[in-house]
C-alpha positions as a LaTeX table, in Angstrom:
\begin{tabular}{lrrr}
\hline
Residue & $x$ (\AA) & $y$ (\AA) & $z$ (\AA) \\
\hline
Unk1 & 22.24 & $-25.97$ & $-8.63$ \\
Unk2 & 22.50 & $-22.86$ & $-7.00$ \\
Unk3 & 22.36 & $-19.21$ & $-9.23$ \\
Unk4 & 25.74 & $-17.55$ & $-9.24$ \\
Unk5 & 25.70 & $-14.35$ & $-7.41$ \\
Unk6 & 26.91 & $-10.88$ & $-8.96$ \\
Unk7 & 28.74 & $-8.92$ & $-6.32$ \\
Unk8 & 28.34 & $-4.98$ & $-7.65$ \\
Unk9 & 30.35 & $-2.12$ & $-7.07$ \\
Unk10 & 29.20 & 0.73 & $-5.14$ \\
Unk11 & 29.11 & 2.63 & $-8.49$ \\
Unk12 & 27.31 & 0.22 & $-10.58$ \\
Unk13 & 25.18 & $-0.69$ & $-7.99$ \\
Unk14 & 24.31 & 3.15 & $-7.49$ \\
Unk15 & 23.52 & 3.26 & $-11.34$ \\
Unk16 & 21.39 & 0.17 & $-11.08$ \\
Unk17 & 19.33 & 1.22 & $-8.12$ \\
Unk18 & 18.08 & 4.49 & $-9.71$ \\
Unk19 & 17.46 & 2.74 & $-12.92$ \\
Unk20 & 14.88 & 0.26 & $-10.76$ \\
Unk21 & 13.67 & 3.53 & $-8.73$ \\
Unk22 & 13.01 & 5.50 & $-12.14$ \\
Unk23 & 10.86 & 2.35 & $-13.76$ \\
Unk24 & 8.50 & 2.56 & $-10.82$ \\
Unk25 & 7.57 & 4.77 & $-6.95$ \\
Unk26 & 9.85 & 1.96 & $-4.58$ \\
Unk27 & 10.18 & 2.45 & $-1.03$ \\
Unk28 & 13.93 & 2.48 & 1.10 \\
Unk29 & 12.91 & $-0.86$ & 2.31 \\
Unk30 & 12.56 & $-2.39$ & $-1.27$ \\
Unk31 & 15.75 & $-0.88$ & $-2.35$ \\
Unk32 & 17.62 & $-2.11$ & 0.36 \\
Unk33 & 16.30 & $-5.39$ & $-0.23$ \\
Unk34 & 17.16 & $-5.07$ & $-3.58$ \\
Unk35 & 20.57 & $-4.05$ & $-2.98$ \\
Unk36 & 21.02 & $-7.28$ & $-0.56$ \\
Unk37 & 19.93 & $-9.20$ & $-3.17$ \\
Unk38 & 22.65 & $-7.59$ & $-5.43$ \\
Unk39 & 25.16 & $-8.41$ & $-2.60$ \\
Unk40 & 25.34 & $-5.05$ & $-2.00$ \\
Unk41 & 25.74 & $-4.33$ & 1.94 \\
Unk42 & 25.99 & $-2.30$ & 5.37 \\
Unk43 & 27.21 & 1.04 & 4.57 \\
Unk44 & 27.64 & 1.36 & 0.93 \\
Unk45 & 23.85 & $-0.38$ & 0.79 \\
Unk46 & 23.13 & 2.75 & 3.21 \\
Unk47 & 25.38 & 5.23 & 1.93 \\
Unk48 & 23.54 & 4.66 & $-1.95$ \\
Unk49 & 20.33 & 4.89 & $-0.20$ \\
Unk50 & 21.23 & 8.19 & 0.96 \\
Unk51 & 22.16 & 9.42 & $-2.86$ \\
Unk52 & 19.49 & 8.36 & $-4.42$ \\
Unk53 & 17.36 & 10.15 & $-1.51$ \\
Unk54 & 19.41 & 12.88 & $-2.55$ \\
Unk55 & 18.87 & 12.91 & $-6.21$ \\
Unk56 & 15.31 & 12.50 & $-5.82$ \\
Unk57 & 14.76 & 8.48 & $-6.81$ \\
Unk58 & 13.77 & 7.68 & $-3.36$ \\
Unk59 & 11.06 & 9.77 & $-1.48$ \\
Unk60 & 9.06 & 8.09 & 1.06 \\
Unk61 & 6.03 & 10.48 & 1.24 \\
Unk62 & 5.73 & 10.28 & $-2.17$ \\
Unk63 & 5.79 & 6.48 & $-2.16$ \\
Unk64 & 3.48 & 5.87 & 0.64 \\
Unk65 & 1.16 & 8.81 & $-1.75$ \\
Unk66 & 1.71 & 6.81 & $-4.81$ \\
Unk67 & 0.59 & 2.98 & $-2.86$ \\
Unk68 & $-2.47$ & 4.52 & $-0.86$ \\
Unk69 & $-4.19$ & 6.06 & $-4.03$ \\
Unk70 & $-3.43$ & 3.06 & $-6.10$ \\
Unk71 & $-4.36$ & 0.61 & $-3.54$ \\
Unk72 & $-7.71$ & 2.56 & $-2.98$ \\
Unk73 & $-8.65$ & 3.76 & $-6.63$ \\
Unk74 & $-7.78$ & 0.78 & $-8.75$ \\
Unk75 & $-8.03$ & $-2.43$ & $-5.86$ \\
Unk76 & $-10.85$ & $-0.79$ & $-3.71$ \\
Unk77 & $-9.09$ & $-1.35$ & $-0.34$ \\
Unk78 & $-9.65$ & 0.16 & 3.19 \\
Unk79 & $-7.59$ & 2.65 & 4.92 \\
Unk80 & $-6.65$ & $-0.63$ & 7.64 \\
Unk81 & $-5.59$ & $-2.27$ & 4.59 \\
Unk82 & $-3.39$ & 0.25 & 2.93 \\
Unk83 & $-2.30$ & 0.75 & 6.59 \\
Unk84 & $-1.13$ & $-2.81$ & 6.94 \\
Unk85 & 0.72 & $-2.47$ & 3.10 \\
Unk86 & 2.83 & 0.73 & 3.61 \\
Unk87 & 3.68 & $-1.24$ & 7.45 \\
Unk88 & 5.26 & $-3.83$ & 5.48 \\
Unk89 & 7.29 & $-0.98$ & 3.32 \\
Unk90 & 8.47 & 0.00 & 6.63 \\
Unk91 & 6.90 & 3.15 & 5.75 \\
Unk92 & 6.76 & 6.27 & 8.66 \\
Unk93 & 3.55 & 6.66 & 10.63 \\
Unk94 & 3.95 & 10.63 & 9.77 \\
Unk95 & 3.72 & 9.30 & 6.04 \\
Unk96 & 1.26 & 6.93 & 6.30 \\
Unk97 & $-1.05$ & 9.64 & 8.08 \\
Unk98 & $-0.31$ & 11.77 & 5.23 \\
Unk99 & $-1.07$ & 9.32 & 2.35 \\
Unk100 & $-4.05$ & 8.48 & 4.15 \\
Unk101 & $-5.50$ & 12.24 & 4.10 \\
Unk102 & $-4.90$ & 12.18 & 0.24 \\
Unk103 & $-8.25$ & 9.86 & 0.05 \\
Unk104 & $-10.74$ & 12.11 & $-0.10$ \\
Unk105 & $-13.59$ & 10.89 & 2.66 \\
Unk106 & $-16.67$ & 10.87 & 0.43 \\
Unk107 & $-14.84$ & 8.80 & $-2.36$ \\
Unk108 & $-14.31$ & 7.07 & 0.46 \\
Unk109 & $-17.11$ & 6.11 & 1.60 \\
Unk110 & $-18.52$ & 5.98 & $-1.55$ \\
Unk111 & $-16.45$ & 3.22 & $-2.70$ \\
Unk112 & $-17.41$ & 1.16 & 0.51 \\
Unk113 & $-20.66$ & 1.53 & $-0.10$ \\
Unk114 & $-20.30$ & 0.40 & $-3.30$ \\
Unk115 & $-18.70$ & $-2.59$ & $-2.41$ \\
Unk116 & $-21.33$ & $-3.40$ & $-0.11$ \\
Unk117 & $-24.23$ & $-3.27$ & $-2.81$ \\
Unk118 & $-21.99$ & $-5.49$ & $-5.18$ \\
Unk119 & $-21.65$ & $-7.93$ & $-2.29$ \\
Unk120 & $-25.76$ & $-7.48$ & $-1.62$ \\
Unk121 & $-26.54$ & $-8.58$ & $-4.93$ \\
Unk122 & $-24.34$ & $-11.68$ & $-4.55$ \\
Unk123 & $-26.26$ & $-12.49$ & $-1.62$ \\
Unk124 & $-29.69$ & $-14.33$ & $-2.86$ \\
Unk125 & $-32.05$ & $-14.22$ & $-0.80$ \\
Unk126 & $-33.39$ & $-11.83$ & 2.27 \\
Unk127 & $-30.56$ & $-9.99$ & 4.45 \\
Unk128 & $-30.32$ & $-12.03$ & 7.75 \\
Unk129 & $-28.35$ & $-11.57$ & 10.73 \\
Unk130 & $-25.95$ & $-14.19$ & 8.99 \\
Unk131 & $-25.67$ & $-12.36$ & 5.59 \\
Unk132 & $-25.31$ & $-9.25$ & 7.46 \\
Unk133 & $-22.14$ & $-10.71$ & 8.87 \\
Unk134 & $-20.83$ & $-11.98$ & 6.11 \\
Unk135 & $-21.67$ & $-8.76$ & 4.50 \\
Unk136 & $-18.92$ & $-7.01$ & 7.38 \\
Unk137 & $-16.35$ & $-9.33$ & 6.95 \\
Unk138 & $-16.18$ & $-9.02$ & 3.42 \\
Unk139 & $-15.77$ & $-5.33$ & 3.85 \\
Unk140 & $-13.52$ & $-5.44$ & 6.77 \\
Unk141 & $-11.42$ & $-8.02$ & 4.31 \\
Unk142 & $-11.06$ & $-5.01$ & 2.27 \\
Unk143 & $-9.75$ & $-3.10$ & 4.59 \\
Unk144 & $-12.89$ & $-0.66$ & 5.70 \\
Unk145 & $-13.34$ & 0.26 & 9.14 \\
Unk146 & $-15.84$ & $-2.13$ & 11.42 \\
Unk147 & $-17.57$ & 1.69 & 12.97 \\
Unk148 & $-18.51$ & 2.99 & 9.36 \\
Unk149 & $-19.27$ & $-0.47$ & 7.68 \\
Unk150 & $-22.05$ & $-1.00$ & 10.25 \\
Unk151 & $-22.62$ & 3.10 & 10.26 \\
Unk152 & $-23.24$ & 2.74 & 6.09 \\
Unk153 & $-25.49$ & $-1.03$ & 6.23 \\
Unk154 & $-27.32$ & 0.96 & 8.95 \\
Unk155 & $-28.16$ & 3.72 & 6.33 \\
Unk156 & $-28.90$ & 1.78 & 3.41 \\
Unk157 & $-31.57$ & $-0.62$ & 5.98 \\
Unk158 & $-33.32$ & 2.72 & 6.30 \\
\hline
\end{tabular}
């Protein structure tokens, strides 16, 4: 059986959407998703977008801010990672580069190197050539860089 769909006005719908982009940060992309989902289209789905821009509910700098700090303080990813995540928002390369430069680059590395003595310790044994890669991939699954994962194992060898 198939859920009964709620087509909303352009008012209501307006109401709804910046009740969903007060609760949380949400990027255009989500909100026109959201407004699909409400059967909301075209240009009213565009021309709501555009208020709530307006009003404040919807800023993408702020949003691509908001995912790259969280992302990296609470999850420990990689700039490549966050990267990839604020793609899939559909988020500006001009925001993304400035959400980026908001992660400060000794936290930065920092937290990768932290990372990588966690994942030593899991590692029994001697580092080989073979735990060494493993030790890469697991910090390139994160999201690191492949030039300053090798630049910080190189460091910590010496």
């Amino acid at each position: 059986m198939e859920a009964k769909r709620i087509q909303l006005d352009y008012r209501a719908a307006l109401i709804k959407a910046g009740k969903h982009c007060a609760y949380q940060e949400r990027s255009q992309h989500e909100v026109r998703n959201k407004l699909y989902e409400w059967g909301v289209r075209g240009e009213d789905a565009e021309n709501i977008i555009v208020e709530l821009i307006n009003q404040g509910y919807i800023n993408e700098e702020r949003f691509a801010i908001q995912l790259a700090n969280g992302k990296f303080r609470i999850k420990h990813w990689g700039k490549v990672k966050i990267t990839q995540a604020l793609k899939l928002h559909h988020v500006s390369a001009y925001c993304i580069k400035k959400a980026l430069q908001q992660i400060p680059d000794d936290e930065y590395h920092k937290s990768l190197k932290k990372i990588l003595q966690t994942k030593t310790k899991s590692i029994s044994g001697k580092i080989t050539p073979l735990k060494m890669r493993k030790l890469i991939h697991f910090a390139q699954s994160k999201g690191y860089e492949i030039d300053l994962i090798k630049k910080i194992l190189k460091a910590e060898e010496e």
